[in-house]
PDB file of C-alpha atoms in Angstrom:
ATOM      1  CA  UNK A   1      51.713  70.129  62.509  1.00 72.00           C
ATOM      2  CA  UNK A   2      48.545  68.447  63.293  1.00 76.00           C
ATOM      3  CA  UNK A   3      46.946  69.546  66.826  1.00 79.00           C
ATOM      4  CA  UNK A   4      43.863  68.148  68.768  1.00 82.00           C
ATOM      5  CA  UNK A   5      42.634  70.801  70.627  1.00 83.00           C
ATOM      6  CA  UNK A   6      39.635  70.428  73.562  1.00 83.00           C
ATOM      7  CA  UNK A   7      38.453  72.951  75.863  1.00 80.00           C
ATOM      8  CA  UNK A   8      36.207  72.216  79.249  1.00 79.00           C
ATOM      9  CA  UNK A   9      34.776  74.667  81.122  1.00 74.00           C
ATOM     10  CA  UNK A  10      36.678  75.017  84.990  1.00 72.00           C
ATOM     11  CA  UNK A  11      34.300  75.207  88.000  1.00 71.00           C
ATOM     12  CA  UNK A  12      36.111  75.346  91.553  1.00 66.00           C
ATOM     13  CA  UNK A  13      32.702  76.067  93.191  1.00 67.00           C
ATOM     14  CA  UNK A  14      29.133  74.413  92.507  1.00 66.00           C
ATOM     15  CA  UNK A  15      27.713  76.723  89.367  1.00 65.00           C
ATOM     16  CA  UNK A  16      30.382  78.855  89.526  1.00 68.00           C
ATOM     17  CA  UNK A  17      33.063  79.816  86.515  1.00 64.00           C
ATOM     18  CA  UNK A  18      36.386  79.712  87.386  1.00 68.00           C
ATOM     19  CA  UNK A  19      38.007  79.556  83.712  1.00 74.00           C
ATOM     20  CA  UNK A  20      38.846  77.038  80.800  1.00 79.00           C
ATOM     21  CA  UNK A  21      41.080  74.372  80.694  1.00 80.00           C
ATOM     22  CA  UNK A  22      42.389  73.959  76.778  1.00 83.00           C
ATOM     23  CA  UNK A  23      44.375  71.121  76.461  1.00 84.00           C
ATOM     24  CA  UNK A  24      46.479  70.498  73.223  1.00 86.00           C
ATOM     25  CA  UNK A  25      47.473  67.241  71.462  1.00 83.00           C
ATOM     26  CA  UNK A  26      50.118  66.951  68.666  1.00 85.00           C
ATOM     27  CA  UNK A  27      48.844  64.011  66.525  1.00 82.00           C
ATOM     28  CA  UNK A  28      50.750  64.775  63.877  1.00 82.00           C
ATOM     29  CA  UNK A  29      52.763  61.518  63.817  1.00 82.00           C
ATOM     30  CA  UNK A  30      49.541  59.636  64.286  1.00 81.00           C
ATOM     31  CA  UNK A  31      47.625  61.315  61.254  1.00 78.00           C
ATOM     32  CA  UNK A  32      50.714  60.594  58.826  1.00 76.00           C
ATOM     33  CA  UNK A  33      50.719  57.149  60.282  1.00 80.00           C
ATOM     34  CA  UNK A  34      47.466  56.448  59.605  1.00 80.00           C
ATOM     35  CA  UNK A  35      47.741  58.243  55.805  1.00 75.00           C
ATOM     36  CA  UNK A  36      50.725  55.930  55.070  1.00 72.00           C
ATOM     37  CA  UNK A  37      48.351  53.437  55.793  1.00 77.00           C
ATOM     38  CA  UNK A  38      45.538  54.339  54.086  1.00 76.00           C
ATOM     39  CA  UNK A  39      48.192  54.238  51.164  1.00 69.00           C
ATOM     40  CA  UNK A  40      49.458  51.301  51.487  1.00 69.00           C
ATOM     41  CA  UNK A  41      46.074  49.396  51.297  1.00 75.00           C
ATOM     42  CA  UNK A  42      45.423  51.515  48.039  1.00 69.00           C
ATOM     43  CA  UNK A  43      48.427  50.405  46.832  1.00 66.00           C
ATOM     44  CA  UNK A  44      47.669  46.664  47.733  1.00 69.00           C
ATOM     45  CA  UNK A  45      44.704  47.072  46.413  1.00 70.00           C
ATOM     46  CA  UNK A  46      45.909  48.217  43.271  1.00 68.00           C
ATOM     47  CA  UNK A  47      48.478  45.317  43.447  1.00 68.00           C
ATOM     48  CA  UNK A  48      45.911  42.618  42.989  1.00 70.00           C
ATOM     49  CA  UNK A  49      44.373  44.240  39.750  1.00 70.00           C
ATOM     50  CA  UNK A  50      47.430  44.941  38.495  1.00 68.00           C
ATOM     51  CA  UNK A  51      47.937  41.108  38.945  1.00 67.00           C
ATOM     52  CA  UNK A  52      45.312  40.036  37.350  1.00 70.00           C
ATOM     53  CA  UNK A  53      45.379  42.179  34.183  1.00 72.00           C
ATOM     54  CA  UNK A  54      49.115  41.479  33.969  1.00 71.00           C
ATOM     55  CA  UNK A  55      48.167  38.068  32.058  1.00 68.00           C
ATOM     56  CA  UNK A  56      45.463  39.612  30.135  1.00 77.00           C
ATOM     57  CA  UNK A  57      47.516  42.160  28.794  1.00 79.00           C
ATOM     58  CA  UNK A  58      51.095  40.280  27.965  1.00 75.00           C
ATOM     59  CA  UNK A  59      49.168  38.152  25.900  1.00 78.00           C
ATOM     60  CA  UNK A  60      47.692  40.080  23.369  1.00 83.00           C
ATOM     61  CA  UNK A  61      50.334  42.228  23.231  1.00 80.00           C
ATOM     62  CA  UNK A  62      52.734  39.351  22.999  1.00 79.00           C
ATOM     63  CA  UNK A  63      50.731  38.976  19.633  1.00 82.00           C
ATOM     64  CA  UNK A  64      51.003  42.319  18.544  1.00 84.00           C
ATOM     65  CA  UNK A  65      54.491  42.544  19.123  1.00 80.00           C
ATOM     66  CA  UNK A  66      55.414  39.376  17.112  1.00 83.00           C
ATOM     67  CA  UNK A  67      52.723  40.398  14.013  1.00 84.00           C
ATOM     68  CA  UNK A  68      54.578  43.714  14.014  1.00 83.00           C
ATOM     69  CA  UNK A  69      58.144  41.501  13.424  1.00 81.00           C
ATOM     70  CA  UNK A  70      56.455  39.599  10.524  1.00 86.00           C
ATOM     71  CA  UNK A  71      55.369  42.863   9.410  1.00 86.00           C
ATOM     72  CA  UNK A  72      58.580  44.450   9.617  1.00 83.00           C
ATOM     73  CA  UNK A  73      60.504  41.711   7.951  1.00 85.00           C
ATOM     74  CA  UNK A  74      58.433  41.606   4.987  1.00 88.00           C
ATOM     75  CA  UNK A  75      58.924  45.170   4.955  1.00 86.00           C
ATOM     76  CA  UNK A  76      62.446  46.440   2.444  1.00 88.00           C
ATOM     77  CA  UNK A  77      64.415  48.617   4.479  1.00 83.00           C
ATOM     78  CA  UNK A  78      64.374  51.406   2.215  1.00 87.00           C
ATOM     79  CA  UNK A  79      60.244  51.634   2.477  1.00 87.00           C
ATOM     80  CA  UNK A  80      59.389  54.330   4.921  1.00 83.00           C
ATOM     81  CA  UNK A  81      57.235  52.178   6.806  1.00 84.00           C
ATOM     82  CA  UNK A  82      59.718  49.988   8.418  1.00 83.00           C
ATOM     83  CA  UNK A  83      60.583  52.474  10.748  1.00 82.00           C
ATOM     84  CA  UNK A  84      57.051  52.432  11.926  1.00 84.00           C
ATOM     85  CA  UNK A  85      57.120  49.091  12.374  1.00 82.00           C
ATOM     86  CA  UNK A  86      60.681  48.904  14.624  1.00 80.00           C
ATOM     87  CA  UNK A  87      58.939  51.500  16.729  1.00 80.00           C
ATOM     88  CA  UNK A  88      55.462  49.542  16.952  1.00 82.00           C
ATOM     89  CA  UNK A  89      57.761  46.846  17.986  1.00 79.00           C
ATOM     90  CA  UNK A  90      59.720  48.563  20.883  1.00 75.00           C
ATOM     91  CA  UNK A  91      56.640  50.224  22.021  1.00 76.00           C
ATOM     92  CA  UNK A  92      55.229  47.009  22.891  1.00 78.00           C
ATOM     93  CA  UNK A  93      58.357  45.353  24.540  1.00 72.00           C
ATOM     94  CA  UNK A  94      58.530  48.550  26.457  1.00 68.00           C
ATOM     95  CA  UNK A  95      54.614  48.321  27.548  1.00 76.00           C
ATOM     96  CA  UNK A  96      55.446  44.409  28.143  1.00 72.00           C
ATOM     97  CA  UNK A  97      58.554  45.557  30.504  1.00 66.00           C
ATOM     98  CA  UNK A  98      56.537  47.823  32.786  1.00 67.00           C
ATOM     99  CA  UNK A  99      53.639  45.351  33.223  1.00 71.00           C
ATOM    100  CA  UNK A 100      56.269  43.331  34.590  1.00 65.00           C
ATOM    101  CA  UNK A 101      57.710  45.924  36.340  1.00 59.00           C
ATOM    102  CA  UNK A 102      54.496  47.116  37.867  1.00 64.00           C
ATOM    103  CA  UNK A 103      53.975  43.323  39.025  1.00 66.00           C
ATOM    104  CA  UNK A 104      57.414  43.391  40.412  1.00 58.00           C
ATOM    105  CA  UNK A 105      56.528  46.578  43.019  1.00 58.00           C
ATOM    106  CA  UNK A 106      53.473  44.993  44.084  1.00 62.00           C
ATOM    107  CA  UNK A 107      55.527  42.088  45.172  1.00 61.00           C
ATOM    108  CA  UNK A 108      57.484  43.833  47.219  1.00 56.00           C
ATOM    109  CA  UNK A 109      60.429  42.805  44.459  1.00 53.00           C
ATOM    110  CA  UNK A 110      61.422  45.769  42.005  1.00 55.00           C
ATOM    111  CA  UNK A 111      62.837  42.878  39.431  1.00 59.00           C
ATOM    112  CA  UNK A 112      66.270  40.750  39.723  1.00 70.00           C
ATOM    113  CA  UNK A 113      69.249  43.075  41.380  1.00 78.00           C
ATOM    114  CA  UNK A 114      73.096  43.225  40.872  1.00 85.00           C
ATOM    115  CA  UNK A 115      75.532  46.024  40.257  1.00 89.00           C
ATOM    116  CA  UNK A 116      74.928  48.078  37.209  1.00 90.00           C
ATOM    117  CA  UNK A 117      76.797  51.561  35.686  1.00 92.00           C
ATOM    118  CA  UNK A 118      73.989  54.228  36.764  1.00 93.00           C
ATOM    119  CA  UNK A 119      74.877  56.445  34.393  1.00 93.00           C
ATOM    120  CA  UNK A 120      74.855  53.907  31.558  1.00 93.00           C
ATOM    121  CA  UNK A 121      71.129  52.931  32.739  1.00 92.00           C
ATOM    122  CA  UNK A 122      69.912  56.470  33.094  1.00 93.00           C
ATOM    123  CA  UNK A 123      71.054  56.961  29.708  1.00 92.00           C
ATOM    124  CA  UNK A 124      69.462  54.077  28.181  1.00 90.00           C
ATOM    125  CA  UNK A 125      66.076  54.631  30.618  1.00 89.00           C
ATOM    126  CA  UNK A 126      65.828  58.557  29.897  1.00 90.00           C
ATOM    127  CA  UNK A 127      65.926  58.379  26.293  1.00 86.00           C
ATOM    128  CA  UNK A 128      63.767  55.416  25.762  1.00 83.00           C
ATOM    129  CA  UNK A 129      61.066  57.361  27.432  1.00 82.00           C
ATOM    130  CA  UNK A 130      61.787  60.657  25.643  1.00 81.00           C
ATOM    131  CA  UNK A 131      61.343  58.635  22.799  1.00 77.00           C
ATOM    132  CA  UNK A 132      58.151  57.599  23.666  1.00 69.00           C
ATOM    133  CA  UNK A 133      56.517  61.085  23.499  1.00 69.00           C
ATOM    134  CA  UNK A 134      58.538  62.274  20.603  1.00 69.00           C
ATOM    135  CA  UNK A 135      60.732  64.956  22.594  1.00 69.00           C
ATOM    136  CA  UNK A 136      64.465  63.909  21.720  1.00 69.00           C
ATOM    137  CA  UNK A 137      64.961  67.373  20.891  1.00 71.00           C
ATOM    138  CA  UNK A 138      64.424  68.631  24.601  1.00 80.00           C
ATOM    139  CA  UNK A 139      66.886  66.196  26.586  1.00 87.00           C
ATOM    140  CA  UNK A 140      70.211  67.030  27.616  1.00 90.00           C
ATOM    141  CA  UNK A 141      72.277  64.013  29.737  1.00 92.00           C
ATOM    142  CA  UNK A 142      75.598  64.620  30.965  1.00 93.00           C
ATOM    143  CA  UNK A 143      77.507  61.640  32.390  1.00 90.00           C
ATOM    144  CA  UNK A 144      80.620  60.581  33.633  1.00 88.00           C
ATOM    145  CA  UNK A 145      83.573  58.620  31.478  1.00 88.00           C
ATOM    146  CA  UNK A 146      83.981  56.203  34.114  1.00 89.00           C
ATOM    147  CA  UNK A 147      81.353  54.278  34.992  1.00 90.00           C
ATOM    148  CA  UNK A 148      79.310  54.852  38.688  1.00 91.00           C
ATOM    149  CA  UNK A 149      78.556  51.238  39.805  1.00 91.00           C
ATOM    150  CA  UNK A 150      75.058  50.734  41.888  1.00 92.00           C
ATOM    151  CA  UNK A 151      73.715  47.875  43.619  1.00 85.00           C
ATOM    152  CA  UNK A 152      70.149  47.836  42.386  1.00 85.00           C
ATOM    153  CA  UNK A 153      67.876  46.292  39.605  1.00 83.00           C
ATOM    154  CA  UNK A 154      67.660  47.529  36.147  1.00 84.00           C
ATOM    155  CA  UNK A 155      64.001  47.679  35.873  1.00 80.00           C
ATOM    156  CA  UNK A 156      63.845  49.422  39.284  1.00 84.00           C
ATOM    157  CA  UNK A 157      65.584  52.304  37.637  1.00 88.00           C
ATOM    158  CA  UNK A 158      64.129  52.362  34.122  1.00 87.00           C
ATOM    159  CA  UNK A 159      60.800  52.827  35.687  1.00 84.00           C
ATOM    160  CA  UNK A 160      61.993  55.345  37.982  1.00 89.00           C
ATOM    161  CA  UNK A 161      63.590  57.151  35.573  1.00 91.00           C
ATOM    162  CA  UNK A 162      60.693  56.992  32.955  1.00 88.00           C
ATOM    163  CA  UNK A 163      58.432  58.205  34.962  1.00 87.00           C
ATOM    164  CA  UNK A 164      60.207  61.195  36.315  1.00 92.00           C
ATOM    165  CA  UNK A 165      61.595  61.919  32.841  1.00 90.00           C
ATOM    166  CA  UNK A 166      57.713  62.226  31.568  1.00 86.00           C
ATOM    167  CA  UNK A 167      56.898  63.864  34.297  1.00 86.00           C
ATOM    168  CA  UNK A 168      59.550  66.891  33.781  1.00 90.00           C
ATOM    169  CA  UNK A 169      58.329  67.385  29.953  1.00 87.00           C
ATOM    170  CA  UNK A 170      55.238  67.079  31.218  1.00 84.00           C
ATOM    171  CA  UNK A 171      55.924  70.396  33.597  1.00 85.00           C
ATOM    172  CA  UNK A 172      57.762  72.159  31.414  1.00 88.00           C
ATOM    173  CA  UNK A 173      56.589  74.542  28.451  1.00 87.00           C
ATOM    174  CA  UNK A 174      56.738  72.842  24.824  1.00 84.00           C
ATOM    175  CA  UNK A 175      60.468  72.294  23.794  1.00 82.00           C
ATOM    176  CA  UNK A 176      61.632  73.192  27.842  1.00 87.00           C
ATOM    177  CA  UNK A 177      64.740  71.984  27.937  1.00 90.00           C
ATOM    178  CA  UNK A 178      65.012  68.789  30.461  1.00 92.00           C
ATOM    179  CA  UNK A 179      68.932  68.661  31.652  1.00 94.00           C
ATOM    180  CA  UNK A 180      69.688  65.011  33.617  1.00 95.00           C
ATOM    181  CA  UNK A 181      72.877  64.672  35.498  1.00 95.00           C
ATOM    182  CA  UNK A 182      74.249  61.333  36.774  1.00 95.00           C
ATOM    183  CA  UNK A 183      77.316  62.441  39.339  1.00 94.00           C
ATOM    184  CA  UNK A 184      79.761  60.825  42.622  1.00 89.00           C
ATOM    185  CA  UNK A 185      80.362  61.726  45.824  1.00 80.00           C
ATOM    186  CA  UNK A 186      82.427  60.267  48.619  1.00 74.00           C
ATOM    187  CA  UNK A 187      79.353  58.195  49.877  1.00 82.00           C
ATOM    188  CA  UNK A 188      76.576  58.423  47.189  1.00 90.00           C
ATOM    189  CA  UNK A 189      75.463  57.885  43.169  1.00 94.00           C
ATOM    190  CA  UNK A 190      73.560  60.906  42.176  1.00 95.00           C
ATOM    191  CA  UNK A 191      71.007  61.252  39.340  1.00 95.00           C
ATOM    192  CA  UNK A 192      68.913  64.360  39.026  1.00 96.00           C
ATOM    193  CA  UNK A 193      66.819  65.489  36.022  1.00 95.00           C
ATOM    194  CA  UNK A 194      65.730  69.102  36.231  1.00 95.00           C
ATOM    195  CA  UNK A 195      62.783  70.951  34.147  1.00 94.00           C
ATOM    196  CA  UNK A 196      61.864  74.456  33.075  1.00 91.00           C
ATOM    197  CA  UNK A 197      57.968  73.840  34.873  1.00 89.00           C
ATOM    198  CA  UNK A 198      56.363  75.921  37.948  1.00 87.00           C
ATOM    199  CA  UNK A 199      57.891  73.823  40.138  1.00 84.00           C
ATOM    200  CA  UNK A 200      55.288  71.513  42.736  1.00 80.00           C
ATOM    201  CA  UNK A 201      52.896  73.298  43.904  1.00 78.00           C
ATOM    202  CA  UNK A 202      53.250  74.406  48.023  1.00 74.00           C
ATOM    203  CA  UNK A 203      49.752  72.701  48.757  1.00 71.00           C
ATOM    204  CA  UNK A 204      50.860  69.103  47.468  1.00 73.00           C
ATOM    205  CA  UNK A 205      54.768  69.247  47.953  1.00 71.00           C
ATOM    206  CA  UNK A 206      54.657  67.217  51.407  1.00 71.00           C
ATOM    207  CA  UNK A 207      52.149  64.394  49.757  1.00 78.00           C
ATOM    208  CA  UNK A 208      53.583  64.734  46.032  1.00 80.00           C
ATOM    209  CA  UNK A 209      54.844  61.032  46.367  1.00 78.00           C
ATOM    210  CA  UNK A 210      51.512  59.840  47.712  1.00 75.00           C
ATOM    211  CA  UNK A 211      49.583  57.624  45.616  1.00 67.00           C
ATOM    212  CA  UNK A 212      46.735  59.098  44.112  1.00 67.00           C
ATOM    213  CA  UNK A 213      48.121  62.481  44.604  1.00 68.00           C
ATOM    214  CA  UNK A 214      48.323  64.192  41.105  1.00 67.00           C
ATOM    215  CA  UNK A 215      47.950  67.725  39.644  1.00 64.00           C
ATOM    216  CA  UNK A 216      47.262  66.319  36.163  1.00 59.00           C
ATOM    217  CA  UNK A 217      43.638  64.894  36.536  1.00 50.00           C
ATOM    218  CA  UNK A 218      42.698  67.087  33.523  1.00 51.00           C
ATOM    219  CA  UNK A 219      45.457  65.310  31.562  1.00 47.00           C
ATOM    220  CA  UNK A 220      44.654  62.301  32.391  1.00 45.00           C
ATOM    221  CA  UNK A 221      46.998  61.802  35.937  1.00 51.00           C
ATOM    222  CA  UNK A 222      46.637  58.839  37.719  1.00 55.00           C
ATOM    223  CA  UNK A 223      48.755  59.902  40.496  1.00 64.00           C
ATOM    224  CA  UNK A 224      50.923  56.907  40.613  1.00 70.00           C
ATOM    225  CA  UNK A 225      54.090  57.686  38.927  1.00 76.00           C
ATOM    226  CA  UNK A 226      55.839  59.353  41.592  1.00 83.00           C
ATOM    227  CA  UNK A 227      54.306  56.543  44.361  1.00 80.00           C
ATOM    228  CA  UNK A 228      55.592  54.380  42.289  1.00 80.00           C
ATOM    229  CA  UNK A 229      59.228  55.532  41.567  1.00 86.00           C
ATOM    230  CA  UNK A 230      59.702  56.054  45.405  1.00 87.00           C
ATOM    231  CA  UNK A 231      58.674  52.650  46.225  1.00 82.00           C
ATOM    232  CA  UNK A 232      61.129  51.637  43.358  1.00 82.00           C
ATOM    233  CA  UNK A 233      64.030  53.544  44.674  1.00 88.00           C
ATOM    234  CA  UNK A 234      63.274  52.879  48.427  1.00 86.00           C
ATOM    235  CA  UNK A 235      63.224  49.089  47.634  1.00 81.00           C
ATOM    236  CA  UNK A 236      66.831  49.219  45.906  1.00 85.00           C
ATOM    237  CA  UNK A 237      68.043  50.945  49.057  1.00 86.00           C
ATOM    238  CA  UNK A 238      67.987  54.785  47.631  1.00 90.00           C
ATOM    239  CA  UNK A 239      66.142  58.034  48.124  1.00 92.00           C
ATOM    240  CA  UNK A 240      64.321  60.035  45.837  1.00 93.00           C
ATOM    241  CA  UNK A 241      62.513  63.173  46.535  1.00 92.00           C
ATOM    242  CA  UNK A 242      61.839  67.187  44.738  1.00 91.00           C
ATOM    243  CA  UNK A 243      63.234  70.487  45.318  1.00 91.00           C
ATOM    244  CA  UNK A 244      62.323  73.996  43.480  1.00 90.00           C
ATOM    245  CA  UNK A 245      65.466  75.417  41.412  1.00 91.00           C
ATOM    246  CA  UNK A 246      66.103  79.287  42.287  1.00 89.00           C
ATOM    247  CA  UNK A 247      65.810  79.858  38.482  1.00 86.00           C
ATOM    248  CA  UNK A 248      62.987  78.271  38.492  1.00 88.00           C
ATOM    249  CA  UNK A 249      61.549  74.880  37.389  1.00 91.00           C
ATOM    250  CA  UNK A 250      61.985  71.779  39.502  1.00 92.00           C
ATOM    251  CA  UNK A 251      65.067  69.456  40.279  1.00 94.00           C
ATOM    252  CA  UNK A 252      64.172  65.573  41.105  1.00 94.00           C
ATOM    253  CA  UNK A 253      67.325  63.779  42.620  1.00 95.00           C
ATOM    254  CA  UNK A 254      67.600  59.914  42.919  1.00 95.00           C
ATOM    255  CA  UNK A 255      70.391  59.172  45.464  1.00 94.00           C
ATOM    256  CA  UNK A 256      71.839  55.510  45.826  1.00 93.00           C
ATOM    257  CA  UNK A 257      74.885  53.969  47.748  1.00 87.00           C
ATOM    258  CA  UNK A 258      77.299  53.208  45.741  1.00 86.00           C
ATOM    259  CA  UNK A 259      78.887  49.367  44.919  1.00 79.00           C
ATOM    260  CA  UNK A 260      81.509  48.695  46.411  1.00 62.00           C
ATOM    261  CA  UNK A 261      80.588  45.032  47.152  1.00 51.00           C
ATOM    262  CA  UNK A 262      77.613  43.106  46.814  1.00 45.00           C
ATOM    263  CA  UNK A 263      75.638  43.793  50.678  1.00 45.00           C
ATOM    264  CA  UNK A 264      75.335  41.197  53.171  1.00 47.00           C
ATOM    265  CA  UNK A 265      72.208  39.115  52.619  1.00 46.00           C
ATOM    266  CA  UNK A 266      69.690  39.207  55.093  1.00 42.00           C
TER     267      UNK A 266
END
């Protein structure tokens, strides 16, 4: 809670002191107001140089990524290189992807939406970013047999779940396990991917999905991951948000409507 407090001096009679008055305003609503909007012009401002590098980057890596396929098919399979090459490859389709991705949120877009399995894109999204950072061996995914059909967009949810999938190794001690769960309920999709980490710590937990907000800065943290997975989820109609585990470590859950028809378009 977020008080203004003021305090005047009371005189009844001419140079006499009769008391204080102490008057009390909760501003509370009015402070997060105004830090949502100090956010959001961040966040816009960020938006324009994200689209104006998104050109200068797709293009030399549009050229890396097709050098790398000349490479790899003048490579014999049986030479140890060519797997270096397939994953030089993917790396740069998957850097490619989030620059468009990234452009996407800025527009107020998240990418092209229609109904998708959830736990078929979790799968795919999780372990292309465990990939990334070379920790297969940590990841444990546990989905359904029937699918669990969402209304959203695909690149919505890879980012999402990229980012919070990095962020739980990230957290957690070398070789933590990282457990994700993609579940039903009467009225909502569930994903949550829990770590073996701290947990958040209690002096950042209520701005943890703030942009800028990071407890990584000597790693490197931009603080945008988690700004930019709500705004993801939030723009496909979901929630997202963290909770400490009583065994310790922390749980993030992604929670989306599930599809039973396409909604009504505005």
């Amino acid at each position: 809670i977020r008080l203004i407090l003021a305090v005047s001096v009371l005189e009844l009679d001419t140079g006499s002191f009769n008391g204080r008055v102490v008057v009390t305003q909760n501003v509370t609503e009015l402070r997060d107001l105004q830090d949502r909007v100090r956010e959001q012009e961040r966040l816009a401002a960020l938006g324009r140089l994200t689209a104006g590098l998104a050109h200068e980057i797709n293009t030399p890596l549009t050229g890396i990524a097709s050098y790398a396929q000349m490479l790899g098919d003048m490579t014999p399979p049986d030479d140890p290189r060519s797997s270096l090459m397939d994953k030089l490859v993917n790396q740069s389709f998957r850097v490619s992807r989030m620059v468009a991705n990234l452009r996407e949120l800025f527009r107020g877009g998240g990418g092209e939406r229609g109904p998708l399995d959830l736990g078929e894109a979790v799968f795919r999204a999780a372990h292309e970013a465990i990939r990334s950072i070379e920790a297969e061996d940590t990841l444990t995914i546990e989905t359904p047999n029937d699918p669990i059909m969402v209304w959203g967009s695909p690149g919505a949810i890879d980012l999402a779940i990229a980012n919070l999938v990095r962020n739980a190794v990230e957290a957690s001690p070398q070789g933590g396990p990282i457990t994700i769960r993609v579940t039903e309920d009467h009225e909502n999709a569930v994903a949550t991917i829990d770590d073996t980490g701290p947990g958040v710590p209690l002096g950042i937990r209520d701005k943890v999905f703030q942009a800028f907000v990071t407890t990584k800065t000597e790693r490197g943290g931009t603080g945008l991951g988690l700004a930019i997975t709500r705004d993801m989820i939030t723009q496909i109609g979901g929630k997202v948000w963290l909770e400490d585990l009583p065994q310790g470590g922390t749980r993030a859950t992604i929670r989306l409507q599930p599809c039973r028809q396409p909604p009504a378009s505005s």
